[in-house]
Short mmCIF file of C-alpha atoms and ligand atoms in Angstrom, two decimals:
data_model
loop_
_atom_site.label_atom_id
_atom_site.label_comp_id
_atom_site.label_asym_id
_atom_site.label_seq_id
_atom_site.Cartn_x
_atom_site.Cartn_y
_atom_site.Cartn_z
CA MET A 1 4.91 27.06 11.90
CA MET A 2 2.12 24.79 13.06
CA LEU A 3 -0.53 24.16 10.46
CA HIS A 4 -3.62 23.15 12.45
CA TYR A 5 -5.69 24.27 9.55
CA CYS A 6 -8.66 21.94 10.03
CA THR A 7 -9.66 23.17 13.46
CA GLN A 8 -9.60 26.82 12.46
CA ARG A 9 -11.49 26.21 9.22
CA THR A 10 -14.12 24.08 10.92
CA LEU A 11 -14.78 26.70 13.57
CA PHE A 12 -15.06 29.32 10.86
CA LEU A 13 -17.38 27.11 8.88
CA SER A 14 -19.65 26.40 11.85
CA LYS A 15 -20.08 30.14 12.33
CA VAL A 16 -20.82 30.66 8.67
CA LEU A 17 -23.46 27.93 8.75
CA LEU A 18 -25.12 29.32 11.83
CA ASN A 19 -25.13 32.88 10.59
CA SER A 20 -26.06 32.52 7.00
CA SER A 21 -27.92 30.24 4.67
CA LYS A 22 -25.48 31.32 1.96
CA SER A 23 -22.45 29.50 3.29
CA SER A 24 -19.03 29.43 1.72
CA PHE A 25 -19.39 25.69 0.95
CA CYS A 26 -19.29 24.38 -2.54
CA ASN A 27 -22.84 24.69 -3.82
CA SER A 28 -24.12 21.14 -3.51
CA ALA A 29 -22.68 20.76 -0.03
CA SER A 30 -24.31 23.93 1.28
CA LEU A 31 -27.68 22.83 -0.08
CA ALA A 32 -27.22 19.55 1.76
CA ALA A 33 -26.43 21.28 5.02
CA THR A 34 -29.69 23.26 4.99
CA SER A 35 -32.06 20.53 3.75
CA PRO A 36 -34.95 19.52 6.04
CA LEU A 37 -34.32 15.86 5.30
CA PHE A 38 -33.11 14.00 8.35
CA LYS A 39 -30.26 12.18 6.73
CA PHE A 40 -29.01 11.89 3.21
CA GLN A 41 -26.01 11.75 1.00
CA ILE A 42 -25.30 13.67 -2.14
CA LEU A 43 -23.42 12.67 -5.21
CA THR A 44 -22.04 15.57 -7.18
CA ALA A 45 -21.79 15.55 -10.94
CA ASN A 46 -18.14 14.52 -10.91
CA TYR A 47 -18.73 11.82 -8.27
CA SER A 48 -16.91 13.63 -5.51
CA ARG A 49 -18.83 12.31 -2.56
CA PHE A 50 -20.10 13.93 0.56
CA THR A 51 -22.26 12.75 3.40
CA ALA A 52 -24.29 14.96 5.64
CA ILE A 53 -26.81 14.85 8.43
CA ALA A 54 -29.20 17.79 8.38
CA GLY A 55 -27.94 20.60 10.55
CA GLU A 56 -24.44 19.15 10.60
CA ILE A 57 -21.41 19.99 8.55
CA PRO A 58 -20.93 17.88 5.41
CA MET A 59 -18.04 15.44 5.42
CA ARG A 60 -16.22 13.65 2.66
CA SER A 61 -16.66 9.94 2.43
CA TYR A 62 -13.48 7.94 1.85
CA GLN A 63 -11.92 4.68 0.77
CA VAL A 64 -9.38 2.73 2.80
CA VAL A 65 -6.20 1.23 1.35
CA VAL A 66 -4.42 -1.23 3.65
CA ALA A 67 -2.31 -4.38 3.66
CA PRO A 68 -3.16 -6.64 6.62
CA THR A 69 -2.19 -10.20 7.49
CA ARG A 70 -4.89 -12.80 8.22
CA ASP A 71 -4.91 -11.73 11.87
CA MET A 72 -5.07 -8.09 10.77
CA GLY A 73 -1.45 -7.18 11.54
CA ILE A 74 -0.21 -4.18 9.56
CA GLY A 75 3.06 -3.00 11.09
CA LYS A 76 6.12 -3.87 13.17
CA ASP A 77 8.53 -1.49 14.91
CA GLY A 78 6.97 1.50 13.16
CA LYS A 79 7.50 0.03 9.70
CA LEU A 80 5.90 -2.33 7.21
CA PRO A 81 6.83 -5.90 8.16
CA TRP A 82 7.37 -6.99 4.54
CA ARG A 83 8.90 -5.76 1.32
CA LEU A 84 6.39 -5.97 -1.49
CA PRO A 85 7.28 -3.64 -4.40
CA SER A 86 4.13 -4.72 -6.29
CA ASP A 87 1.97 -3.66 -3.38
CA LEU A 88 3.71 -0.28 -3.21
CA LYS A 89 3.10 0.08 -6.96
CA PHE A 90 -0.59 -0.78 -6.47
CA PHE A 91 -0.81 1.72 -3.60
CA LYS A 92 0.78 4.43 -5.72
CA GLU A 93 -1.47 3.78 -8.72
CA ILE A 94 -4.71 3.63 -6.78
CA THR A 95 -4.03 6.73 -4.68
CA LEU A 96 -2.65 8.80 -7.58
CA ALA A 97 -5.26 8.14 -10.27
CA THR A 98 -8.06 10.68 -10.58
CA SER A 99 -11.10 10.80 -12.81
CA ASP A 100 -10.33 14.45 -13.53
CA PRO A 101 -6.79 15.44 -14.60
CA GLY A 102 -7.27 18.87 -13.02
CA LYS A 103 -7.65 17.35 -9.56
CA GLN A 104 -5.61 15.31 -7.11
CA ASN A 105 -6.57 12.87 -4.38
CA ALA A 106 -6.07 13.30 -0.64
CA ILE A 107 -4.39 10.67 1.55
CA LEU A 108 -5.17 10.73 5.26
CA MET A 109 -2.67 9.17 7.62
CA GLY A 110 -1.70 9.09 11.27
CA ARG A 111 1.39 10.96 12.40
CA LYS A 112 3.31 7.71 12.96
CA THR A 113 2.59 6.50 9.43
CA TRP A 114 3.78 9.89 8.13
CA GLU A 115 7.00 9.43 10.09
CA SER A 116 7.41 5.91 8.70
CA ILE A 117 7.78 7.36 5.19
CA PRO A 118 11.46 8.13 4.51
CA ILE A 119 12.01 11.91 4.54
CA LYS A 120 13.18 11.93 0.93
CA TYR A 121 9.85 10.41 -0.21
CA ARG A 122 7.48 12.62 1.76
CA PRO A 123 5.13 14.24 1.17
CA LEU A 124 4.00 11.52 -1.22
CA PRO A 125 3.91 13.42 -4.50
CA GLY A 126 0.79 14.22 -6.53
CA ARG A 127 -1.50 13.81 -3.52
CA LEU A 128 -2.62 16.13 -0.71
CA ASN A 129 -0.98 14.58 2.37
CA VAL A 130 -3.27 15.06 5.38
CA VAL A 131 -1.46 14.14 8.61
CA LEU A 132 -3.58 13.48 11.68
CA THR A 133 -2.04 14.56 14.96
CA ARG A 134 -3.29 16.03 18.19
CA SER A 135 -0.01 17.63 19.12
CA PHE A 136 2.65 17.33 16.52
CA GLU A 137 4.13 20.23 14.60
CA ILE A 138 4.95 19.84 10.93
CA GLU A 139 6.88 22.40 9.00
CA ASP A 140 4.78 24.40 6.56
CA GLU A 141 5.19 22.39 3.38
CA GLU A 142 3.42 22.40 0.07
CA ASN A 143 0.74 19.72 -0.26
CA VAL A 144 0.83 18.80 3.45
CA ILE A 145 -1.72 19.78 6.06
CA THR A 146 -2.22 18.56 9.60
CA CYS A 147 -5.58 18.01 11.26
CA GLY A 148 -6.45 17.45 14.90
CA SER A 149 -9.22 14.93 14.27
CA ILE A 150 -10.54 12.66 11.55
CA SER A 151 -13.89 14.42 11.40
CA SER A 152 -12.29 17.86 11.03
CA ALA A 153 -10.17 16.51 8.16
CA LEU A 154 -13.21 15.07 6.38
CA GLU A 155 -15.11 18.31 6.95
CA LEU A 156 -12.27 20.40 5.61
CA LEU A 157 -12.10 18.29 2.45
CA ALA A 158 -15.84 18.81 1.90
CA GLU A 159 -15.48 22.56 1.72
CA ALA A 160 -13.91 24.98 -0.74
CA PRO A 161 -11.30 24.94 -2.09
CA TYR A 162 -10.88 21.19 -1.47
CA CYS A 163 -14.35 20.18 -2.65
CA PHE A 164 -13.26 21.48 -6.06
CA SER A 165 -9.63 20.36 -6.13
CA ILE A 166 -9.74 16.95 -4.39
CA ASP A 167 -11.12 14.02 -6.32
CA LYS A 168 -11.03 11.04 -3.94
CA VAL A 169 -10.10 10.66 -0.30
CA PHE A 170 -8.06 7.63 0.81
CA VAL A 171 -7.38 6.70 4.41
CA ILE A 172 -4.02 4.91 4.36
CA GLY A 173 -3.32 4.00 8.02
CA GLY A 174 -1.93 3.30 10.44
CA GLY A 175 -3.51 1.26 13.18
CA GLN A 176 -4.92 4.08 15.31
CA ILE A 177 -6.52 5.84 12.37
CA LEU A 178 -7.98 2.65 10.90
CA ARG A 179 -9.44 1.65 14.24
CA GLU A 180 -11.63 4.77 13.88
CA THR A 181 -12.33 4.69 10.15
CA LEU A 182 -12.44 1.09 8.91
CA ASN A 183 -16.09 -0.07 8.78
CA GLY A 184 -17.24 3.53 9.47
CA PRO A 185 -20.41 4.95 7.88
CA GLY A 186 -18.35 7.21 5.61
CA CYS A 187 -16.19 4.36 4.33
CA ASP A 188 -17.25 3.55 0.75
CA ALA A 189 -14.73 0.85 -0.07
CA ILE A 190 -11.76 -1.01 1.38
CA HIS A 191 -8.89 -1.94 -0.92
CA VAL A 192 -7.03 -4.71 0.86
CA THR A 193 -3.77 -6.38 0.05
CA GLU A 194 -4.48 -9.61 1.89
CA ILE A 195 -1.16 -10.97 3.20
CA GLU A 196 -1.66 -14.69 3.40
CA THR A 197 1.79 -15.63 4.71
CA SER A 198 2.15 -15.42 8.47
CA VAL A 199 4.32 -12.42 9.48
CA GLU A 200 4.98 -11.10 12.99
CA CYS A 201 3.33 -7.70 13.66
CA ASP A 202 2.86 -5.36 16.63
CA THR A 203 0.21 -3.07 15.11
CA PHE A 204 -3.25 -4.39 14.32
CA ILE A 205 -6.53 -3.17 12.83
CA PRO A 206 -10.09 -4.44 13.39
CA SER A 207 -11.58 -7.10 11.14
CA ILE A 208 -13.67 -5.98 8.20
CA ASP A 209 -17.37 -6.02 9.05
CA PHE A 210 -18.72 -8.39 6.40
CA SER A 211 -22.30 -7.49 7.26
CA LYS A 212 -21.52 -4.08 5.71
CA PHE A 213 -18.76 -4.82 3.22
CA GLN A 214 -18.90 -7.35 0.43
CA PRO A 215 -16.16 -8.40 -1.99
CA TRP A 216 -16.33 -6.68 -5.35
CA TYR A 217 -13.04 -7.72 -6.91
CA SER A 218 -10.32 -10.21 -6.03
CA SER A 219 -7.04 -10.78 -7.84
CA PRO A 220 -5.53 -14.22 -8.27
CA PRO A 221 -2.95 -15.01 -5.55
CA LEU A 222 0.53 -13.55 -6.09
CA VAL A 223 3.89 -14.31 -4.51
CA GLU A 224 6.76 -11.86 -4.01
CA ASN A 225 9.81 -12.15 -1.72
CA GLY A 226 8.31 -15.32 -0.25
CA ILE A 227 5.07 -13.53 0.72
CA ARG A 228 1.78 -14.79 -0.72
CA TYR A 229 -0.89 -12.13 -1.11
CA SER A 230 -3.84 -10.97 -3.20
CA PHE A 231 -5.64 -7.72 -3.89
CA VAL A 232 -9.28 -7.61 -2.83
CA THR A 233 -11.72 -4.69 -2.98
CA TYR A 234 -14.73 -4.64 -0.64
CA VAL A 235 -17.58 -2.20 -1.17
CA HIS A 236 -19.90 -0.79 1.46
CA VAL A 237 -23.35 -2.17 0.83
CA ARG A 238 -25.83 0.24 2.28
CA ASN A 239 -29.02 -1.55 3.06
CA SER A 240 -31.52 1.19 3.77
CA GLU A 241 -32.66 4.21 1.83
CA ASN A 242 -30.97 6.48 4.34
CA GLU A 243 -27.71 4.66 3.89
CA THR A 244 -27.80 4.67 0.09
CA ILE A 245 -25.20 6.85 -1.54
CA ALA A 246 -24.85 5.42 -4.99
CA GLY A 247 -28.54 5.43 -5.86
CA LYS A 248 -31.43 3.09 -5.30
CA THR A 249 -29.62 0.03 -6.58
CA GLY A 250 -27.08 0.39 -3.77
CA GLY A 251 -29.74 -0.99 -1.42
CA LYS A 252 -30.60 -3.84 -3.77
CA CYS A 253 -27.17 -5.37 -3.36
CA ASN A 254 -27.64 -6.38 0.23
CA ASP A 255 -30.46 -8.83 -0.33
CA GLY A 256 -28.90 -11.72 1.54
CA LYS A 257 -27.60 -13.36 -1.65
CA SER A 258 -24.08 -12.18 -1.36
CA SER A 259 -22.71 -12.88 -4.81
CA SER A 260 -20.38 -10.12 -5.96
CA ASN A 261 -21.69 -10.73 -9.50
CA ARG A 262 -24.95 -9.13 -8.43
CA PHE A 263 -23.38 -5.69 -8.08
CA GLU A 264 -24.11 -3.42 -10.98
CA VAL A 265 -20.87 -1.84 -12.08
CA LYS A 266 -22.42 1.60 -12.54
CA ASP A 267 -23.45 1.64 -8.88
CA PHE A 268 -19.85 1.82 -7.75
CA SER A 269 -18.63 4.49 -10.11
CA PHE A 270 -16.76 6.13 -7.23
CA LEU A 271 -14.24 3.28 -7.34
CA PRO A 272 -10.91 4.01 -9.00
CA LYS A 273 -10.93 3.22 -12.73
CA MET A 274 -8.10 0.68 -12.34
CA ILE A 275 -10.31 -1.39 -10.03
CA PHE A 276 -13.00 -1.47 -12.73
CA GLU A 277 -10.45 -2.52 -15.31
CA LYS A 278 -9.02 -5.24 -13.06
CA ARG A 279 -12.52 -6.49 -12.29
CA ASP A 280 -13.43 -6.62 -15.99
CA GLU A 281 -10.25 -8.58 -16.66
CA TYR A 282 -10.97 -10.92 -13.74
CA MET A 283 -14.60 -11.51 -14.75
CA HIS A 284 -13.46 -12.19 -18.30
CA HIS A 285 -10.87 -14.76 -17.14
CA THR A 286 -13.22 -16.49 -14.72
CA SER A 287 -16.06 -16.72 -17.27
CA SER A 288 -13.78 -17.93 -20.10
CA SER A 289 -12.16 -20.60 -17.86
CA LYS A 290 -15.55 -22.13 -16.97
N1 NAP B 301 0.20 -2.45 6.24
C1 NAP B 301 -0.30 -1.27 5.95
O1 NAP B 301 -1.09 -1.13 5.01
C2 NAP B 301 0.09 -0.06 6.75
C3 NAP B 301 -0.39 1.20 6.39
C4 NAP B 301 -0.02 2.29 7.16
C5 NAP B 301 0.79 2.12 8.27
N2 NAP B 301 1.23 0.88 8.58
C6 NAP B 301 2.07 0.65 9.77
O2 NAP B 301 1.31 1.01 10.92
C7 NAP B 301 2.21 1.47 11.93
C8 NAP B 301 1.77 2.84 12.38
O3 NAP B 301 0.46 2.76 12.93
P1 NAP B 301 0.14 3.32 14.41
O4 NAP B 301 -1.18 2.81 14.83
O5 NAP B 301 1.30 3.04 15.29
O6 NAP B 301 0.13 4.90 14.19
P2 NAP B 301 -0.73 5.85 13.21
O7 NAP B 301 -2.16 5.48 13.25
O8 NAP B 301 -0.05 5.94 11.89
O9 NAP B 301 -0.50 7.25 13.92
C9 NAP B 301 -0.88 7.44 15.26
C10 NAP B 301 -0.83 8.91 15.58
O10 NAP B 301 -1.83 9.58 14.82
C11 NAP B 301 -2.41 10.61 15.61
N3 NAP B 301 -3.82 10.30 15.81
C12 NAP B 301 -4.39 9.10 16.09
N4 NAP B 301 -5.73 9.21 16.15
C13 NAP B 301 -6.00 10.51 15.89
C14 NAP B 301 -7.21 11.24 15.81
N5 NAP B 301 -8.41 10.68 15.99
N6 NAP B 301 -7.15 12.57 15.54
C15 NAP B 301 -5.94 13.17 15.34
N7 NAP B 301 -4.77 12.51 15.40
C16 NAP B 301 -4.80 11.20 15.67
C17 NAP B 301 -1.63 10.65 16.91
O11 NAP B 301 -0.55 11.53 16.63
P3 NAP B 301 0.13 12.45 17.78
O12 NAP B 301 0.77 11.49 18.73
O13 NAP B 301 1.10 13.29 17.02
O14 NAP B 301 -0.99 13.25 18.41
C18 NAP B 301 -1.14 9.22 17.04
O15 NAP B 301 0.01 9.10 17.84
C19 NAP B 301 3.59 1.44 11.30
O16 NAP B 301 4.23 0.21 11.63
C20 NAP B 301 3.30 1.51 9.82
O17 NAP B 301 4.35 0.95 9.03
C21 NAP B 301 0.90 -0.22 7.85
#
């Protein structure tokens, strides 16, 4: 059975919005959809995040998790071109952890990335697996849905029941999906495993737009299986009031003095807790080694 759930739900939702001011959205999202403000974002009490333009359907914002080489290569022959168990562990931890034990995260991926996961490991457990495909049929499986477009997936996740049950949304690849989502207005953060060793790839993603994204945390360099890499988190610095999601101080960050120390930790409370902990550890080490 084909599960093109997003398209049907979005059509339904559009009708509900047109016909009634009491939509079936979760409360904060429906308020957002009917506000006269031209453009704004809302931050719900539990930091589930939505963006909306007045008159349009709210969408979830998201974070990207990806491992690119210096020239932004991410894949070869439909697979990962390296074997880095520590990176897989990092990926698992960051995409599994939620701020609310009653919720799970969603991971959005292209159909080819889905197929690159060995059958015995998919769907990736403990997360809602959202597979993007325009044509593919996936057997009806628990915790897997398919969507025909990225926007319909982000819209679906902004409405009930997902606005209540999904904590964070991670876009996890591959190349085609990241070409549309990396650097996008709804992208809050990019968690990058920077592969410093040169490795041949046939799938590439665009460079990070450093006018929008600034480093927030960087691990010391690591080496595994002959591959040198480090973990770096970039946050989206929104430089106008309209672009601010995390409150007024979000705009303050992009003042031309791009020191990551200037970011106030509370402004990026949407980041996974482990990134905060790693950053605290890192700041502690760097300040004590001075
Ligand atoms: N290094 C990393 O962090 C990382 C992460 C993930 C993946 N990868 C690698 O990346 C490679 C796969 O990437 P890829 O670019 O070839 O494929 P992909 O992005 O994973 O999947 C492409 C497929 O997704 C669907 N799709 C694309 N855009 C869509 C849209 N806007 N709306 C709905 N569906 C859409 C289409 O499926 P249909 O053809 O079914 O319509 C398309 O064929 C593999 O080598 C994988 O190992 C690396």
